[in-house]
Amino acid sequence: MTLSLIEGLLLVFVLGCAIGAAVLRDVLASLMAFAAYSLGISIIWVMLEAPDVGLTEAAVGAGIMTILFILALANTVRPQENGLFESLSVRTVVLVGAFVVVMVATVPSLPAIGADGAANPVVSGEVTQHYIDNAYADTEVKNAVTAVLAAYRGFDTLGEAVVVFSAGVAALTVLRQEVFA
């Protein structure tokens, strides 16, 4: 598996943001690193040809969650401590390291993005072929993507819509109660 320059830079950016969110002592700086991480992950989802997941990640992760965290931060007291980074325990480093090793061992076994035929079981699988062959007959929708999202994956799509709607309502409720002076 080879990465393009953009993919490599995006991966380094996301990893840097994740590490920054975990080890920065300043809560606001950590929050900004988390928001940048979430935005980077949403771009990765778009590059993986999953724009619906990318849009949801951008809206909920980078958008609404960042707003809610900033509002929570504005309502708390910031401790006056010295130091830029949080200290890490050996146990935490070992656990995170083990997780990274598992991910590094697993990711290369995934099919390449855009791989055709037998190299990509998603494309050559019988479920995909069933969707392609029967989308119009089963759903009477002319667009196969719409048929999959609205009919075959209807409950999943409904769940995503409920999550985004709930997050929006929660954000509006919190914003309505806040007085910005």
Tab-separated table of C-alpha atoms in Angstrom:
chain	number	residue	atom	x	y	z
A	1	MET	CA	0.000	0.000	0.000
A	2	THR	CA	1.499	3.307	-1.073
A	3	LEU	CA	0.356	6.717	0.030
A	4	SER	CA	0.297	9.798	-2.133
A	5	LEU	CA	1.932	12.962	-0.823
A	6	ILE	CA	-1.459	14.428	0.135
A	7	GLU	CA	-2.496	11.247	1.961
A	8	GLY	CA	0.819	11.124	3.822
A	9	LEU	CA	0.613	14.773	4.853
A	10	LEU	CA	-3.003	14.325	5.947
A	11	LEU	CA	-2.057	11.265	8.001
A	12	VAL	CA	0.798	13.153	9.698
A	13	PHE	CA	-1.558	16.092	10.339
A	14	VAL	CA	-4.240	13.878	11.917
A	15	LEU	CA	-1.718	12.007	14.062
A	16	GLY	CA	-0.134	15.289	15.180
A	17	CYS	CA	-3.540	16.699	16.112
A	18	ALA	CA	-4.455	13.538	18.036
A	19	ILE	CA	-1.192	13.611	19.987
A	20	GLY	CA	-1.603	17.339	20.600
A	21	ALA	CA	-5.154	16.890	21.876
A	22	ALA	CA	-3.935	14.205	24.269
A	23	VAL	CA	-0.816	15.854	25.712
A	24	LEU	CA	-1.380	19.627	25.639
A	25	ARG	CA	-1.989	21.092	29.098
A	26	ASP	CA	-3.865	24.152	27.901
A	27	VAL	CA	-7.467	23.031	27.522
A	28	LEU	CA	-8.284	25.509	24.767
A	29	ALA	CA	-5.229	24.455	22.742
A	30	SER	CA	-6.193	20.809	23.262
A	31	LEU	CA	-9.723	21.587	22.117
A	32	MET	CA	-8.454	23.266	18.966
A	33	ALA	CA	-6.223	20.257	18.257
A	34	PHE	CA	-9.277	18.000	18.700
A	35	ALA	CA	-11.323	20.115	16.279
A	36	ALA	CA	-8.510	20.024	13.710
A	37	TYR	CA	-8.244	16.250	14.200
A	38	SER	CA	-11.952	15.832	13.551
A	39	LEU	CA	-11.759	17.993	10.444
A	40	GLY	CA	-8.799	15.948	9.192
A	41	ILE	CA	-10.726	12.718	9.771
A	42	SER	CA	-13.683	14.119	7.812
A	43	ILE	CA	-11.337	14.854	4.892
A	44	ILE	CA	-10.017	11.304	5.106
A	45	TRP	CA	-13.589	9.970	4.898
A	46	VAL	CA	-14.175	12.041	1.773
A	47	MET	CA	-10.934	10.729	0.256
A	48	LEU	CA	-12.123	7.186	1.067
A	49	GLU	CA	-15.217	7.956	-1.020
A	50	ALA	CA	-17.595	8.111	1.939
A	51	PRO	CA	-18.828	11.711	1.723
A	52	ASP	CA	-21.885	11.039	3.903
A	53	VAL	CA	-19.668	9.922	6.792
A	54	GLY	CA	-17.251	12.793	6.114
A	55	LEU	CA	-20.061	15.331	6.220
A	56	THR	CA	-21.410	13.883	9.453
A	57	GLU	CA	-17.922	13.918	11.019
A	58	ALA	CA	-17.389	17.525	9.938
A	59	ALA	CA	-20.791	18.654	11.211
A	60	VAL	CA	-20.823	16.778	14.500
A	61	GLY	CA	-17.133	16.288	15.321
A	62	ALA	CA	-15.529	19.475	14.044
A	63	GLY	CA	-18.610	21.660	14.289
A	64	ILE	CA	-21.126	20.993	17.028
A	65	MET	CA	-18.803	19.179	19.449
A	66	THR	CA	-16.252	21.990	19.218
A	67	ILE	CA	-18.938	24.559	19.979
A	68	LEU	CA	-20.214	22.549	22.957
A	69	PHE	CA	-16.686	22.059	24.305
A	70	ILE	CA	-15.918	25.775	23.959
A	71	LEU	CA	-19.139	26.634	25.794
A	72	ALA	CA	-18.271	24.157	28.551
A	73	LEU	CA	-14.770	25.620	28.742
A	74	ALA	CA	-16.147	29.152	28.961
A	75	ASN	CA	-18.222	28.114	31.990
A	76	THR	CA	-15.338	26.546	33.908
A	77	VAL	CA	-12.339	27.937	35.720
A	78	ARG	CA	-8.920	27.449	34.142
A	79	PRO	CA	-6.287	26.340	36.645
A	80	GLN	CA	-3.060	28.306	36.757
A	81	GLU	CA	-0.412	25.618	36.229
A	82	ASN	CA	2.978	25.758	34.637
A	83	GLY	CA	4.012	23.515	31.811
A	84	LEU	CA	2.822	23.049	28.273
A	85	PHE	CA	2.435	19.274	28.106
A	86	GLU	CA	0.765	16.727	30.342
A	87	SER	CA	2.959	14.007	31.830
A	88	LEU	CA	2.358	10.516	30.454
A	89	SER	CA	2.403	7.295	32.432
A	90	VAL	CA	4.285	4.282	31.126
A	91	ARG	CA	1.084	2.217	31.156
A	92	THR	CA	-0.664	4.725	28.872
A	93	VAL	CA	2.250	4.797	26.431
A	94	VAL	CA	2.340	0.972	26.333
A	95	LEU	CA	-1.423	0.687	25.730
A	96	VAL	CA	-1.428	3.320	22.999
A	97	GLY	CA	1.681	1.754	21.476
A	98	ALA	CA	-0.005	-1.677	21.419
A	99	PHE	CA	-3.052	-0.171	19.706
A	100	VAL	CA	-0.845	1.520	17.107
A	101	VAL	CA	0.971	-1.779	16.436
A	102	VAL	CA	-2.364	-3.552	15.889
A	103	MET	CA	-3.537	-0.802	13.540
A	104	VAL	CA	-0.260	-0.794	11.591
A	105	ALA	CA	-0.532	-4.579	11.221
A	106	THR	CA	-4.203	-4.447	10.152
A	107	VAL	CA	-4.406	-1.508	7.760
A	108	PRO	CA	-2.090	-2.914	5.043
A	109	SER	CA	-4.396	-5.924	4.650
A	110	LEU	CA	-7.238	-3.662	3.489
A	111	PRO	CA	-7.817	-3.422	-0.267
A	112	ALA	CA	-6.319	-0.421	-2.002
A	113	ILE	CA	-8.646	2.526	-2.534
A	114	GLY	CA	-10.173	2.217	-5.982
A	115	ALA	CA	-8.834	-1.326	-6.536
A	116	ASP	CA	-10.806	-3.233	-9.158
A	117	GLY	CA	-11.911	-6.822	-9.403
A	118	ALA	CA	-10.630	-9.521	-7.070
A	119	ALA	CA	-8.237	-7.061	-5.374
A	120	ASN	CA	-11.244	-5.340	-3.827
A	121	PRO	CA	-13.797	-7.683	-2.240
A	122	VAL	CA	-16.190	-4.770	-1.732
A	123	VAL	CA	-16.445	-4.228	-5.482
A	124	SER	CA	-16.439	-7.896	-6.453
A	125	GLY	CA	-18.652	-9.140	-3.609
A	126	GLU	CA	-22.072	-10.627	-4.142
A	127	VAL	CA	-23.783	-7.997	-1.967
A	128	THR	CA	-22.479	-5.213	-4.210
A	129	GLN	CA	-23.562	-7.110	-7.290
A	130	HIS	CA	-27.024	-7.639	-5.778
A	131	TYR	CA	-27.381	-3.889	-5.189
A	132	ILE	CA	-26.292	-3.119	-8.748
A	133	ASP	CA	-28.565	-5.743	-10.309
A	134	ASN	CA	-31.683	-5.200	-8.194
A	135	ALA	CA	-31.649	-1.581	-7.012
A	136	TYR	CA	-34.244	-0.336	-9.478
A	137	ALA	CA	-36.469	-3.421	-9.339
A	138	ASP	CA	-36.536	-3.502	-5.534
A	139	THR	CA	-36.866	0.223	-4.849
A	140	GLU	CA	-38.022	1.848	-8.111
A	141	VAL	CA	-35.343	4.507	-7.567
A	142	LYS	CA	-33.239	5.249	-10.645
A	143	ASN	CA	-30.077	6.223	-8.746
A	144	ALA	CA	-28.337	3.197	-7.181
A	145	VAL	CA	-26.656	5.272	-4.454
A	146	THR	CA	-29.972	6.778	-3.403
A	147	ALA	CA	-31.555	3.319	-3.465
A	148	VAL	CA	-28.859	1.940	-1.168
A	149	LEU	CA	-29.001	4.871	1.261
A	150	ALA	CA	-32.776	5.232	1.336
A	151	ALA	CA	-33.963	1.637	1.009
A	152	TYR	CA	-31.299	-0.934	1.780
A	153	ARG	CA	-29.597	1.137	4.477
A	154	GLY	CA	-32.672	3.116	5.493
A	155	PHE	CA	-32.402	2.495	9.225
A	156	ASP	CA	-28.694	3.339	9.217
A	157	THR	CA	-29.373	6.578	7.343
A	158	LEU	CA	-32.241	7.370	9.721
A	159	GLY	CA	-29.893	6.789	12.669
A	160	GLU	CA	-27.304	9.167	11.199
A	161	ALA	CA	-29.990	11.794	10.631
A	162	VAL	CA	-31.234	11.408	14.226
A	163	VAL	CA	-27.697	11.864	15.581
A	164	VAL	CA	-27.101	15.011	13.521
A	165	PHE	CA	-30.555	16.403	14.409
A	166	SER	CA	-30.075	15.665	18.139
A	167	ALA	CA	-26.662	17.318	18.137
A	168	GLY	CA	-28.142	20.366	16.411
A	169	VAL	CA	-31.003	20.621	18.897
A	170	ALA	CA	-28.578	20.264	21.822
A	171	ALA	CA	-26.325	22.981	20.408
A	172	LEU	CA	-29.260	25.340	19.851
A	173	THR	CA	-30.549	24.649	23.358
A	174	VAL	CA	-27.169	25.439	24.889
A	175	LEU	CA	-26.663	28.518	22.707
A	176	ARG	CA	-30.117	29.825	23.592
A	177	GLN	CA	-29.282	29.596	27.319
A	178	GLU	CA	-25.917	31.310	26.973
A	179	VAL	CA	-25.669	35.059	27.336
A	180	PHE	CA	-22.706	36.457	25.458
A	181	ALA	CA	-21.796	39.825	26.892
